């Protein structure tokens, strides 16, 4: 079945550091890929998505590129802020709107001032 | 506009009790999903509705779990004879039929 593997946390960085959170996936066909974020005390929010190979999703300074050859969708940000502290989830959808999402276990990101 | 809402936000049940969790999706969204999120884990898919039809219930962990969406809008997830391993956050998400899902705040269920 489909699966998502993302780097274990917590990841602790200083403000303005470069961020990479690795995500790789296993799926049949051509899934859509997502990053969701969960801020403390809040629900899951869609951060960005990509629906086909080589697409780049971006939002709020975060970027991720759909790499079919390496089955990866790594999340990056050039300069993190304290307000980026949250749990980040990589996810895939195998059949567009007719499919439940398969999530990774989440990566807790802590940004220190 | 209003997002996905869930009630109650917190529920404490004694082992063996039945519970019912409610989800109000975004108006007009045809697709509705339920997920279970254990502490420190990612959400896991439970079931999916398109309008009132339950098209996939492959993630329901046992026959104690039952979901319905009788009029294609509000949905209820029912857990009968709750067990301690049912303690989790239950998330509801809705979608207009695209691959993007919008999540509610969740219901945290604690079974004592």
XYZ file of C-alpha atoms in Angstrom:
225
model
C 0.000 0.000 0.000
C 0.839 3.673 -0.082
C 3.224 5.037 2.543
C 5.028 8.246 3.485
C 8.291 8.469 5.395
C 9.531 11.739 6.836
C 12.442 12.626 9.031
C 12.024 12.152 12.736
C 11.900 15.155 15.003
C 12.184 17.259 16.872
C 14.229 19.474 14.597
C 15.658 22.478 16.416
C 17.034 25.437 14.469
C 17.983 29.015 15.147
C 16.008 31.852 13.614
C 17.051 32.667 10.023
C 18.555 29.199 9.491
C 17.875 27.149 6.351
C 15.295 24.403 6.758
C 14.962 21.049 5.027
C 12.481 18.392 6.131
C 12.869 15.218 4.096
C 9.876 13.283 2.794
C 9.840 10.189 0.597
C 6.854 8.181 -0.530
C 5.767 4.831 -1.935
C 2.676 4.776 -4.114
C 1.265 3.194 -7.219
C 0.417 5.500 -10.079
C 0.845 9.247 -9.864
C -0.174 10.605 -6.460
C -0.677 14.214 -5.477
C 1.686 15.330 -2.712
C 1.019 17.697 0.175
C 2.583 19.369 3.163
C 0.235 20.145 6.043
C 1.171 22.172 9.119
C -0.265 21.996 12.628
C 0.474 25.028 14.798
C 0.196 24.614 18.587
C -3.430 24.344 19.620
C -4.734 24.504 16.050
C -5.987 22.094 13.393
C -4.197 20.854 10.289
C -3.728 23.473 7.585
C -2.668 22.879 4.011
C 0.730 24.511 3.479
C 1.421 23.573 -0.150
C 0.834 20.881 -2.728
C 2.032 19.508 -6.063
C 0.005 17.309 -8.380
C 2.517 16.069 -10.957
C 6.187 15.371 -11.430
C 8.502 18.409 -11.384
C 5.752 20.668 -10.028
C 6.894 23.024 -7.270
C 4.468 23.965 -4.528
C 5.151 27.149 -2.567
C 3.540 29.183 0.193
C 4.720 31.502 2.993
C 8.345 31.122 1.889
C 8.186 27.316 1.972
C 8.823 25.272 -1.169
C 8.736 21.605 -2.165
C 9.368 19.988 -5.550
C 7.696 16.744 -6.681
C 10.590 14.458 -7.663
C 9.269 11.292 -9.247
C 12.719 9.844 -9.933
C 13.602 9.912 -6.239
C 9.995 9.611 -4.960
C 10.603 12.633 -2.759
C 8.890 15.884 -1.765
C 11.304 17.616 0.590
C 10.143 20.802 2.317
C 12.535 23.781 2.312
C 12.611 27.339 3.576
C 15.510 29.724 3.218
C 15.153 31.605 6.502
C 12.931 30.283 9.279
C 11.181 32.379 11.905
C 10.084 31.591 15.444
C 6.503 31.637 14.165
C 7.295 28.619 11.932
C 7.495 26.408 15.015
C 4.895 23.694 14.425
C 4.441 20.066 13.412
C 4.772 19.440 9.669
C 3.135 16.474 7.933
C 3.918 15.150 4.475
C 0.989 13.388 2.799
C -0.120 11.859 -0.479
C -3.406 11.251 -2.233
C -3.503 8.365 -4.620
C -6.734 8.991 -6.500
C -7.336 12.724 -6.429
C -10.502 13.719 -4.593
C -11.689 10.139 -4.176
C -9.018 9.033 -1.756
C -8.110 9.450 1.857
C -4.737 11.011 2.500
C -1.789 8.903 3.627
C 0.294 10.863 6.140
C 3.803 10.615 7.487
C 4.314 10.621 11.243
C 5.048 14.343 11.375
C 8.146 16.392 12.137
C 8.135 18.734 15.103
C 10.042 21.899 14.206
C 11.304 24.186 16.973
C 12.791 27.568 16.041
C 14.799 29.303 18.727
C 15.276 33.097 18.713
C -16.634 31.567 5.192
C -17.029 29.031 7.945
C -14.615 26.161 8.029
C -15.123 22.576 9.117
C -16.459 22.351 12.646
C -16.461 19.385 15.004
C -18.183 18.732 18.286
C -17.536 18.077 21.026
C -13.958 19.291 21.085
C -13.173 17.052 24.047
C -14.891 13.871 25.170
C -14.111 11.676 28.149
C -15.769 8.266 28.187
C -15.619 5.319 30.516
C -14.561 2.050 28.944
C -17.584 0.351 27.448
C -19.582 3.528 26.798
C -20.810 4.518 23.347
C -19.774 7.896 21.918
C -20.912 9.986 18.946
C -18.702 12.581 17.301
C -20.145 15.193 14.952
C -18.676 16.885 11.888
C -20.127 19.885 10.045
C -18.318 20.200 6.713
C -17.861 23.324 4.647
C -21.159 24.090 2.914
C -21.343 22.541 -0.541
C -18.431 20.160 -0.081
C -19.404 16.789 -1.503
C -16.558 14.763 -0.001
C -16.087 14.081 3.692
C -13.338 12.119 5.407
C -12.694 10.862 8.948
C -9.220 10.261 10.350
C -7.831 8.978 13.650
C -4.682 10.598 15.035
C -2.902 8.866 17.910
C -0.561 10.895 20.100
C 2.667 11.691 18.282
C 1.514 10.091 15.034
C 0.146 11.260 11.720
C -3.570 11.012 10.980
C -4.781 7.653 9.687
C -7.682 7.364 7.260
C -10.890 5.818 8.589
C -13.654 6.383 6.057
C -14.828 8.503 3.097
C -18.212 9.779 1.935
C -19.237 11.282 -1.353
C -22.504 13.051 -0.581
C -24.474 10.507 1.458
C -22.738 7.443 0.043
C -19.988 5.821 2.102
C -17.572 4.827 -0.650
C -14.661 3.609 1.448
C -14.651 2.330 5.013
C -11.494 0.285 4.750
C -9.759 2.178 7.562
C -12.339 1.563 10.268
C -10.430 -0.499 12.863
C -13.306 -2.683 13.998
C -17.039 -3.201 13.706
C -17.428 -1.022 16.801
C -16.811 1.977 14.558
C -19.673 3.254 12.444
C -20.050 6.456 10.398
C -23.002 7.995 8.627
C -23.882 11.045 6.567
C -27.600 10.562 5.896
C -28.336 13.846 4.094
C -24.964 14.393 2.490
C -23.946 17.157 4.877
C -23.385 16.594 8.603
C -21.618 13.360 9.513
C -21.471 11.379 12.732
C -18.773 8.924 13.758
C -20.029 6.508 16.379
C -17.856 4.259 18.495
C -19.589 1.529 20.444
C -18.244 -0.074 23.631
C -15.207 2.203 23.716
C -11.831 0.743 24.624
C -8.714 2.484 25.900
C -6.999 2.022 22.551
C -9.705 4.210 20.990
C -8.227 7.244 22.779
C -7.088 9.594 20.034
C -7.952 12.794 18.211
C -10.613 12.221 15.569
C -10.316 14.559 12.612
C -12.906 15.358 10.000
C -12.046 16.881 6.624
C -14.162 18.003 3.687
C -13.392 18.662 0.061
C -15.240 20.125 -2.916
C -14.245 17.031 -4.882
C -10.687 18.060 -5.596
C -7.577 16.567 -4.017
C -7.398 19.319 -1.355
C -8.956 18.524 2.012
C -9.877 21.077 4.674
C -9.609 19.865 8.234
C -11.624 20.592 11.326
C -10.072 21.166 14.767
C -10.681 17.576 15.843
C -12.321 15.866 18.794
C -9.964 14.579 21.475
C -11.417 11.350 22.880
C -10.080 9.981 26.137
C -11.302 6.571 27.270
C -10.726 5.826 30.942
